């Protein structure tokens, strides 16, 4: 099953027709009117999540293999010195997690939730992520005078060798995940 197939199945489970989900100019999915969602895929994993736009303002999903980043020079490009310090501390506590890859994934989820709300590019240096050992993370947007979209809470997990991150923004516009569950589909 492809990630786009997961998207159609998630739409069907939400009670919408299982229509194709085309790509927009940036490559992001173009959801039917009244729906928000996110798609992710990596080797061995594909998923999609959708929700009614009256309940959720935006969603962001990402999945990455629990492996080191492909090039050690990437970490300084996607992280701040304080994030790298925290990752070092977390690595000592939970060495089974490739924290730098998890950071990349969390920032991808934040971007996927941010972009439909604000319509602006968000770079890796524009968001500061702090992980908690309980499977959550908080993100502060440090660019653009972000206002109400300046903080995003998310969840993360490591399962079957895959790091998964998700951000859910409720219609309140405060950027916080309030525990609503989107309709998801993955193989």
PDB file of N, CA and C in Angstrom, residues 22-30 115:
ATOM      1  N   UNK A  22      -4.200  14.524  -4.808  1.00  0.00           N
ATOM      2  CA  UNK A  22      -3.098  15.000  -5.654  1.00  0.00           C
ATOM      3  C   UNK A  22      -2.079  15.827  -4.870  1.00  0.00           C
ATOM      4  N   UNK A  23      -0.948  16.079  -5.518  1.00  0.00           N
ATOM      5  CA  UNK A  23       0.097  16.926  -4.935  1.00  0.00           C
ATOM      6  C   UNK A  23      -0.130  18.371  -5.370  1.00  0.00           C
ATOM      7  N   UNK A  24       0.107  19.272  -4.419  1.00  0.00           N
ATOM      8  CA  UNK A  24       0.083  20.685  -4.753  1.00  0.00           C
ATOM      9  C   UNK A  24       1.423  21.124  -5.315  1.00  0.00           C
ATOM     10  N   UNK A  25       1.575  22.419  -5.606  1.00  0.00           N
ATOM     11  CA  UNK A  25       2.826  22.926  -6.187  1.00  0.00           C
ATOM     12  C   UNK A  25       4.067  22.615  -5.343  1.00  0.00           C
ATOM     13  N   UNK A  26       3.909  22.571  -4.022  1.00  0.00           N
ATOM     14  CA  UNK A  26       5.058  22.287  -3.148  1.00  0.00           C
ATOM     15  C   UNK A  26       5.253  20.787  -2.918  1.00  0.00           C
ATOM     16  N   UNK A  27       4.348  19.969  -3.452  1.00  0.00           N
ATOM     17  CA  UNK A  27       4.404  18.533  -3.227  1.00  0.00           C
ATOM     18  C   UNK A  27       3.514  18.068  -2.094  1.00  0.00           C
ATOM     19  N   UNK A  28       2.978  19.025  -1.331  1.00  0.00           N
ATOM     20  CA  UNK A  28       2.091  18.684  -0.209  1.00  0.00           C
ATOM     21  C   UNK A  28       0.757  18.157  -0.746  1.00  0.00           C
ATOM     22  N   UNK A  29       0.101  17.283  -0.011  1.00  0.00           N
ATOM     23  CA  UNK A  29      -1.187  16.762  -0.455  1.00  0.00           C
ATOM     24  C   UNK A  29      -2.246  17.863  -0.521  1.00  0.00           C
ATOM     25  N   UNK A  30      -3.110  17.762  -1.519  1.00  0.00           N
ATOM     26  CA  UNK A  30      -4.265  18.654  -1.642  1.00  0.00           C
ATOM     27  C   UNK A  30      -5.486  17.872  -1.165  1.00  0.00           C
ATOM     28  N   UNK A 115       2.870  24.760   7.797  1.00  0.00           N
ATOM     29  CA  UNK A 115       2.745  25.330   6.465  1.00  0.00           C
ATOM     30  C   UNK A 115       1.303  25.597   6.038  1.00  0.00           C
TER      31      UNK A 115
END
